[in-house]
Amino acid sequence: MLERNLHMLGGTGESSYAANSTLQKRYAAGAMFLVKEAMESLVHVMIPTSETLLVFADLGCSTGANAFVTHSSIMGTISKTCKKLDRPMPEIQLLLNDLPGNDFNTLLGPALSSYKERISESMREIGVSFYTAAVSGSFYTKLFPKRSVHFIYSCASLHWLSQVPFGLSNATDGTVINRRSLWISNKSPPIVSRLYLEQFQRDFSLFLKHRCEELHSEGRMTLIIPGRVGANALTEESAPWISWYEDGLQDLVSEGIVKAADVNSFNVPFYYPSMAEVKSIIHTEGSFEIINDHAYEILYSNCLDVIPADTDKIWEKIINISRAVLEPLLVSHFGDSIIQPLFSSTLPKMYAKESFKEKYKLASQANLAISLKKK
């Protein structure tokens, strides 16, 4: 069920992920030096004096132009490194993966054709031949043949869990565990945080196991995971944007638009880990060696390409970024009728308040980037 409903908002409209993914673009830019280091190492090891083929996989690619921006930068690094070492340019096979509900038509179809053609032209100028294919499926399962991929990349995807943690919504006696919270808040009992962490541990361990099987013996992997820098996995500290939706949904309950029971049973299936948690799972699973890591933060207010003069418009765009991520899950749980009042009335009233703008003007998202080599 979750695999069908967990996807970013498709198309190219005003609220779509394709039009609201600048924050994720900033995530990628903040760790691009790790990707380039991995590419330089891969060229040294994998490209001999004769032509060869390199296979790259982007896991959780979603839709929009970000995947092509990232991989055009990667290919540029390969070109420079090959020239420096006097090696022939390889052909590149790019495998774009996401869940079945992802809008692959927008990603690979005519909507982005002009953008992709400009990238293709720049690739031709530096002598890179690349071929793109879509691979539908969960990255918590096997996706590719054994030892068939040379480089795996994932950005802003691995915080999503394979499911809402088992036992979170209802205890054995049928009572709701996480009342009035969509995630891990200061209102949540301690067991909620533990259930989320345990689900992340299971999922990430499975991810590492499958990727080890799919990577070439000299394969590399770079992961950028939205996470946290503090020890506390609370909404208020590591995911303040979730609290906007908690408050907004409670307003809809008070207006009689949404049932309180439906809000109490809605939990978002992601987890923002700490770097210590990520490293602990990597060490325990044992398939990969950590080459380098980097933690950094991106201000929500710095995630726009163009900054409107009207501060309300700034927050409208920031809310749209979260809407592109969360709307499909909201619709699957509450139905279509929630969208118009939530995004056209309730949330705008919230971010129009000066107290909201002052409280969240320095709100940010932490990111954990880690470069791995198969043992």
Short mmCIF file of C-alpha atoms in Angstrom, two decimals:
data_model
loop_
_atom_site.label_atom_id
_atom_site.label_comp_id
_atom_site.label_asym_id
_atom_site.label_seq_id
_atom_site.Cartn_x
_atom_site.Cartn_y
_atom_site.Cartn_z
CA MET A 1 0.00 0.00 0.00
CA LEU A 2 2.71 2.50 1.00
CA GLU A 3 4.70 1.79 -2.17
CA ARG A 4 1.72 2.99 -4.24
CA ASN A 5 1.17 6.18 -2.26
CA LEU A 6 4.72 7.18 -1.38
CA HIS A 7 5.89 9.43 -4.21
CA MET A 8 6.46 13.10 -4.86
CA LEU A 9 3.72 15.21 -6.47
CA GLY A 10 3.97 14.59 -10.21
CA GLY A 11 3.60 16.79 -13.28
CA THR A 12 5.08 20.24 -13.79
CA GLY A 13 2.41 22.41 -12.16
CA GLU A 14 2.88 25.09 -9.51
CA SER A 15 2.69 22.58 -6.64
CA SER A 16 4.63 19.75 -8.34
CA TYR A 17 7.91 18.35 -7.13
CA ALA A 18 9.47 19.29 -10.48
CA ALA A 19 8.70 22.94 -9.68
CA ASN A 20 9.55 22.70 -5.96
CA SER A 21 12.75 20.73 -5.55
CA THR A 22 15.32 23.50 -5.08
CA LEU A 23 15.89 22.42 -1.47
CA GLN A 24 16.90 18.95 -2.65
CA LYS A 25 19.15 20.58 -5.25
CA ARG A 26 20.90 22.41 -2.40
CA TYR A 27 21.32 19.09 -0.58
CA ALA A 28 23.12 17.64 -3.59
CA ALA A 29 25.31 20.71 -4.09
CA GLY A 30 26.47 20.59 -0.47
CA ALA A 31 28.02 17.15 -0.94
CA MET A 32 29.08 17.24 -4.58
CA PHE A 33 32.75 17.21 -3.58
CA LEU A 34 32.25 13.69 -2.19
CA VAL A 35 30.69 12.57 -5.46
CA LYS A 36 33.59 14.03 -7.45
CA GLU A 37 36.12 12.32 -5.19
CA ALA A 38 34.37 9.01 -5.82
CA MET A 39 34.35 9.63 -9.59
CA GLU A 40 38.06 10.41 -9.68
CA SER A 41 38.81 7.22 -7.77
CA LEU A 42 36.55 5.20 -10.05
CA VAL A 43 38.26 6.51 -13.18
CA HIS A 44 41.68 5.59 -11.75
CA VAL A 45 40.58 2.03 -11.03
CA MET A 46 37.95 1.21 -13.64
CA ILE A 47 39.00 2.87 -16.89
CA PRO A 48 41.99 1.20 -18.55
CA THR A 49 43.62 2.26 -21.80
CA SER A 50 40.72 0.88 -23.86
CA GLU A 51 37.12 2.02 -23.98
CA THR A 52 34.73 0.74 -21.30
CA LEU A 53 31.23 1.12 -19.92
CA LEU A 54 30.34 2.55 -16.51
CA VAL A 55 26.91 1.93 -15.00
CA PHE A 56 25.52 4.47 -12.53
CA ALA A 57 22.30 4.18 -10.50
CA ASP A 58 20.37 7.06 -8.93
CA LEU A 59 18.13 5.59 -6.23
CA GLY A 60 15.05 7.61 -5.31
CA CYS A 61 15.50 9.93 -8.29
CA SER A 62 11.94 11.29 -8.14
CA THR A 63 10.97 13.64 -10.98
CA GLY A 64 12.16 17.00 -12.27
CA ALA A 65 15.55 18.18 -13.42
CA ASN A 66 17.68 17.51 -10.32
CA ALA A 67 18.77 14.04 -11.44
CA PHE A 68 20.10 15.40 -14.72
CA VAL A 69 21.84 18.36 -13.05
CA THR A 70 23.69 16.03 -10.68
CA HIS A 71 24.70 13.51 -13.30
CA SER A 72 25.83 16.10 -15.82
CA SER A 73 28.22 17.35 -13.10
CA ILE A 74 29.36 13.77 -12.49
CA MET A 75 30.04 13.24 -16.19
CA GLY A 76 31.96 16.49 -16.36
CA THR A 77 34.23 15.23 -13.55
CA ILE A 78 34.77 11.97 -15.42
CA SER A 79 35.71 13.86 -18.57
CA LYS A 80 38.25 16.05 -16.76
CA THR A 81 39.77 13.09 -14.93
CA CYS A 82 40.05 11.03 -18.12
CA LYS A 83 41.81 13.88 -19.91
CA LYS A 84 44.17 14.38 -16.97
CA LEU A 85 45.10 10.68 -16.93
CA ASP A 86 45.02 10.31 -20.71
CA ARG A 87 42.28 7.68 -20.48
CA PRO A 88 39.51 7.15 -23.06
CA MET A 89 36.03 8.43 -22.20
CA PRO A 90 33.73 5.60 -21.12
CA GLU A 91 30.14 5.19 -22.18
CA ILE A 92 27.72 5.85 -19.32
CA GLN A 93 24.55 3.92 -18.52
CA LEU A 94 22.37 5.91 -16.11
CA LEU A 95 19.69 3.94 -14.25
CA LEU A 96 17.01 6.12 -12.65
CA ASN A 97 15.14 4.34 -9.86
CA ASP A 98 12.09 5.15 -7.80
CA LEU A 99 8.90 3.55 -6.53
CA PRO A 100 6.17 2.56 -9.03
CA GLY A 101 4.06 5.64 -8.21
CA ASN A 102 6.83 8.01 -9.34
CA ASP A 103 6.04 10.24 -12.32
CA PHE A 104 8.52 8.71 -14.76
CA ASN A 105 6.58 10.28 -17.67
CA THR A 106 7.61 13.74 -16.52
CA LEU A 107 11.15 12.61 -15.72
CA LEU A 108 11.80 10.96 -19.09
CA GLY A 109 9.09 12.48 -21.27
CA PRO A 110 8.75 15.69 -23.31
CA ALA A 111 8.08 17.97 -20.32
CA LEU A 112 11.83 18.23 -19.61
CA SER A 113 13.02 17.58 -23.17
CA SER A 114 14.46 21.06 -23.79
CA TYR A 115 16.41 20.92 -20.54
CA LYS A 116 17.70 17.42 -21.21
CA GLU A 117 18.68 18.38 -24.76
CA ARG A 118 20.89 21.19 -23.43
CA ILE A 119 22.58 18.69 -21.11
CA SER A 120 22.96 16.19 -23.95
CA GLU A 121 24.60 18.85 -26.08
CA SER A 122 27.09 19.71 -23.34
CA MET A 123 27.85 15.99 -22.91
CA ARG A 124 28.48 15.63 -26.64
CA GLU A 125 30.89 18.57 -26.49
CA ILE A 126 33.02 16.81 -23.86
CA GLY A 127 32.72 13.47 -25.61
CA VAL A 128 30.46 11.59 -23.19
CA SER A 129 27.95 9.08 -24.54
CA PHE A 130 25.24 8.28 -22.01
CA TYR A 131 22.07 6.24 -22.04
CA THR A 132 19.17 6.59 -19.61
CA ALA A 133 16.71 3.96 -18.38
CA ALA A 134 14.07 3.87 -15.66
CA VAL A 135 14.01 1.12 -13.02
CA SER A 136 10.81 0.91 -10.98
CA GLY A 137 10.94 -0.67 -7.52
CA SER A 138 11.80 -0.21 -3.85
CA PHE A 139 15.49 0.21 -3.06
CA TYR A 140 14.84 -1.95 -0.02
CA THR A 141 14.67 -4.87 -2.47
CA LYS A 142 17.07 -6.19 -5.12
CA LEU A 143 17.05 -3.95 -8.20
CA PHE A 144 20.00 -4.91 -10.42
CA PRO A 145 22.04 -8.00 -11.36
CA LYS A 146 25.00 -8.93 -9.18
CA ARG A 147 28.15 -6.82 -9.62
CA SER A 148 26.54 -4.86 -12.46
CA VAL A 149 26.72 -1.27 -11.12
CA HIS A 150 29.87 0.82 -10.66
CA PHE A 151 28.48 3.83 -8.80
CA ILE A 152 25.34 4.23 -6.69
CA TYR A 153 24.03 7.64 -5.68
CA SER A 154 21.06 8.58 -3.54
CA CYS A 155 20.03 12.04 -2.37
CA ALA A 156 17.10 12.96 -0.10
CA SER A 157 15.55 9.48 -0.26
CA LEU A 158 16.94 7.16 2.39
CA HIS A 159 15.12 8.88 5.25
CA TRP A 160 11.90 7.40 3.79
CA LEU A 161 11.05 4.11 5.46
CA SER A 162 9.61 1.00 3.83
CA GLN A 163 6.59 1.30 6.13
CA VAL A 164 5.18 3.18 9.09
CA PRO A 165 6.87 1.43 12.04
CA PHE A 166 4.87 -1.61 13.09
CA GLY A 167 2.93 -1.09 16.30
CA LEU A 168 3.07 2.70 16.09
CA SER A 169 -0.56 3.54 15.40
CA ASN A 170 -2.21 1.15 17.84
CA ALA A 171 -1.09 -0.73 20.92
CA THR A 172 -2.32 -4.26 21.65
CA ASP A 173 -5.36 -2.91 23.51
CA GLY A 174 -6.39 -0.85 20.47
CA THR A 175 -5.50 2.58 21.84
CA VAL A 176 -3.68 5.14 19.70
CA ILE A 177 -0.02 5.52 20.69
CA ASN A 178 1.03 8.75 18.97
CA ARG A 179 -1.97 11.04 19.53
CA ARG A 180 -1.84 14.54 17.97
CA SER A 181 1.60 13.91 16.50
CA LEU A 182 2.50 13.03 12.92
CA TRP A 183 6.03 11.94 13.77
CA ILE A 184 8.28 12.12 16.87
CA SER A 185 7.27 15.15 18.91
CA ASN A 186 7.59 16.25 22.51
CA LYS A 187 4.02 14.94 22.93
CA SER A 188 5.06 11.42 21.81
CA PRO A 189 5.81 8.67 24.36
CA PRO A 190 9.44 7.38 24.31
CA ILE A 191 8.46 4.17 22.51
CA VAL A 192 7.64 6.18 19.35
CA SER A 193 11.23 7.31 18.84
CA ARG A 194 12.49 3.78 19.48
CA LEU A 195 10.07 2.25 16.95
CA TYR A 196 11.16 4.73 14.28
CA LEU A 197 14.85 4.07 14.93
CA GLU A 198 14.37 0.31 14.81
CA GLN A 199 12.52 0.55 11.50
CA PHE A 200 15.31 2.72 10.05
CA GLN A 201 17.92 0.23 11.27
CA ARG A 202 16.11 -2.66 9.55
CA ASP A 203 15.56 -0.76 6.32
CA PHE A 204 19.03 0.76 5.99
CA SER A 205 20.70 -2.57 6.77
CA LEU A 206 18.66 -4.21 4.02
CA PHE A 207 19.57 -1.38 1.63
CA LEU A 208 23.28 -1.90 2.28
CA LYS A 209 23.02 -5.67 1.85
CA HIS A 210 21.36 -5.40 -1.58
CA ARG A 211 23.67 -2.65 -2.81
CA CYS A 212 26.74 -4.68 -1.85
CA GLU A 213 25.50 -7.51 -4.06
CA GLU A 214 24.78 -5.18 -6.99
CA LEU A 215 28.01 -3.16 -6.90
CA HIS A 216 31.10 -4.08 -8.89
CA SER A 217 34.03 -5.22 -6.75
CA GLU A 218 35.58 -1.74 -7.06
CA GLY A 219 32.22 -0.01 -6.77
CA ARG A 220 31.57 3.23 -4.90
CA MET A 221 28.47 4.70 -3.31
CA THR A 222 27.61 8.23 -2.17
CA LEU A 223 24.55 8.77 0.00
CA ILE A 224 23.01 12.09 1.07
CA ILE A 225 20.47 11.51 3.83
CA PRO A 226 18.34 14.23 5.45
CA GLY A 227 19.07 13.80 9.12
CA ARG A 228 19.87 15.65 12.29
CA VAL A 229 22.97 17.01 14.01
CA GLY A 230 21.62 16.76 17.55
CA ALA A 231 20.98 13.69 19.66
CA ASN A 232 17.24 14.30 19.95
CA ALA A 233 14.97 13.05 17.15
CA LEU A 234 12.12 15.45 17.85
CA THR A 235 9.94 17.26 15.32
CA GLU A 236 10.62 20.57 17.02
CA GLU A 237 14.39 20.16 16.63
CA SER A 238 15.04 18.07 13.52
CA ALA A 239 11.87 18.44 11.41
CA PRO A 240 10.14 21.72 12.30
CA TRP A 241 8.14 21.66 9.06
CA ILE A 242 6.21 18.65 10.34
CA SER A 243 4.92 20.76 13.23
CA TRP A 244 3.30 23.11 10.68
CA TYR A 245 1.18 20.22 9.46
CA GLU A 246 0.41 19.04 12.99
CA ASP A 247 -0.94 22.50 13.83
CA GLY A 248 -2.71 22.83 10.48
CA LEU A 249 -4.49 19.48 10.79
CA GLN A 250 -5.60 20.29 14.34
CA ASP A 251 -7.12 23.52 13.01
CA LEU A 252 -9.03 21.46 10.42
CA VAL A 253 -10.24 19.18 13.23
CA SER A 254 -11.55 22.17 15.18
CA GLU A 255 -13.36 23.36 12.03
CA GLY A 256 -14.98 19.97 11.56
CA ILE A 257 -13.26 19.32 8.21
CA VAL A 258 -11.13 16.41 9.44
CA LYS A 259 -11.86 13.78 12.09
CA ALA A 260 -9.58 13.72 15.13
CA ALA A 261 -9.31 9.94 14.86
CA ASP A 262 -7.93 10.26 11.32
CA VAL A 263 -5.28 12.74 12.46
CA ASN A 264 -4.31 10.54 15.42
CA SER A 265 -3.81 7.53 13.13
CA PHE A 266 -1.66 9.41 10.57
CA ASN A 267 2.10 8.98 10.98
CA VAL A 268 4.70 10.05 8.44
CA PRO A 269 6.96 7.15 7.32
CA PHE A 270 10.39 8.72 7.53
CA TYR A 271 13.21 9.02 10.04
CA TYR A 272 15.94 11.65 10.32
CA PRO A 273 18.99 9.76 11.66
CA SER A 274 22.11 11.13 13.28
CA MET A 275 25.53 10.51 11.71
CA ALA A 276 26.38 8.23 14.65
CA GLU A 277 23.31 6.09 13.92
CA VAL A 278 24.14 5.87 10.21
CA LYS A 279 27.75 4.90 10.87
CA SER A 280 26.75 2.34 13.49
CA ILE A 281 24.46 0.57 11.02
CA ILE A 282 27.17 0.60 8.32
CA HIS A 283 29.72 -0.91 10.71
CA THR A 284 27.28 -3.53 12.00
CA GLU A 285 26.09 -4.57 8.52
CA GLY A 286 29.73 -4.83 7.46
CA SER A 287 29.63 -4.64 3.64
CA PHE A 288 31.13 -1.18 3.18
CA GLU A 289 34.12 0.88 4.22
CA ILE A 290 33.50 4.55 5.05
CA ILE A 291 35.80 6.72 2.93
CA ASN A 292 34.58 10.17 3.90
CA ASP A 293 31.60 11.89 5.50
CA HIS A 294 30.20 15.39 5.83
CA ALA A 295 27.32 16.88 7.83
CA TYR A 296 25.89 20.27 6.87
CA GLU A 297 22.71 22.33 7.20
CA ILE A 298 20.56 24.19 4.67
CA LEU A 299 18.33 27.07 5.80
CA TYR A 300 14.77 26.75 4.56
CA SER A 301 14.90 30.43 3.60
CA ASN A 302 17.95 29.80 1.38
CA CYS A 303 16.29 27.09 -0.68
CA LEU A 304 14.75 29.34 -3.33
CA ASP A 305 16.36 30.19 -6.66
CA VAL A 306 14.54 33.55 -6.72
CA ILE A 307 13.71 35.32 -3.45
CA PRO A 308 10.37 37.23 -3.62
CA ALA A 309 10.22 40.67 -2.06
CA ASP A 310 7.03 39.72 -0.19
CA THR A 311 7.92 37.54 2.82
CA ASP A 312 4.51 35.84 2.64
CA LYS A 313 5.44 34.67 -0.87
CA ILE A 314 8.70 33.25 0.47
CA TRP A 315 6.80 31.11 2.96
CA GLU A 316 4.23 30.17 0.34
CA LYS A 317 7.07 28.73 -1.76
CA ILE A 318 8.63 26.97 1.23
CA ILE A 319 5.25 25.40 2.09
CA ASN A 320 4.94 24.33 -1.57
CA ILE A 321 8.25 22.47 -1.25
CA SER A 322 6.85 20.44 1.65
CA ARG A 323 3.51 20.07 -0.16
CA ALA A 324 5.21 18.47 -3.16
CA VAL A 325 6.63 15.87 -0.77
CA LEU A 326 3.65 15.27 1.51
CA GLU A 327 0.48 15.78 -0.56
CA PRO A 328 0.23 12.23 -2.00
CA LEU A 329 0.40 10.77 1.53
CA LEU A 330 -2.16 13.26 2.81
CA VAL A 331 -4.56 12.41 -0.02
CA SER A 332 -4.15 8.66 0.49
CA HIS A 333 -5.03 8.99 4.20
CA PHE A 334 -7.53 11.87 4.35
CA GLY A 335 -8.85 12.10 0.78
CA ASP A 336 -8.72 14.91 -1.81
CA SER A 337 -11.06 17.17 0.14
CA ILE A 338 -8.34 18.12 2.63
CA ILE A 339 -6.01 19.75 0.10
CA GLN A 340 -7.86 22.98 -0.70
CA PRO A 341 -8.59 24.09 2.89
CA LEU A 342 -5.17 23.04 4.17
CA PHE A 343 -3.04 24.75 1.53
CA SER A 344 -5.30 27.63 0.49
CA SER A 345 -6.55 28.70 3.91
CA THR A 346 -5.16 27.05 7.04
CA LEU A 347 -1.42 27.10 6.30
CA PRO A 348 -1.44 30.60 4.69
CA LYS A 349 -3.08 31.99 7.84
CA MET A 350 -0.33 30.35 9.86
CA TYR A 351 2.64 31.68 7.90
CA ALA A 352 1.11 35.18 7.62
CA LYS A 353 1.65 35.63 11.36
CA GLU A 354 4.77 37.53 12.36
CA SER A 355 5.33 35.12 15.26
CA PHE A 356 5.60 32.24 12.76
CA LYS A 357 8.11 34.09 10.57
CA GLU A 358 10.23 35.04 13.57
CA LYS A 359 10.18 31.52 15.02
CA TYR A 360 11.19 29.77 11.80
CA LYS A 361 13.39 32.34 10.05
CA LEU A 362 16.48 30.31 10.97
CA ALA A 363 14.87 26.88 10.56
CA SER A 364 17.12 24.50 8.66
CA GLN A 365 17.49 20.93 7.48
CA ALA A 366 20.57 18.91 8.39
CA ASN A 367 22.06 16.55 5.81
CA LEU A 368 24.40 13.62 6.27
CA ALA A 369 26.63 12.81 3.29
CA ILE A 370 28.71 9.69 3.33
CA SER A 371 31.04 8.14 0.75
CA LEU A 372 31.38 4.34 0.81
CA LYS A 373 33.53 1.71 -0.86
CA LYS A 374 32.58 -1.93 -1.14
CA LYS A 375 34.83 -4.11 1.04
#
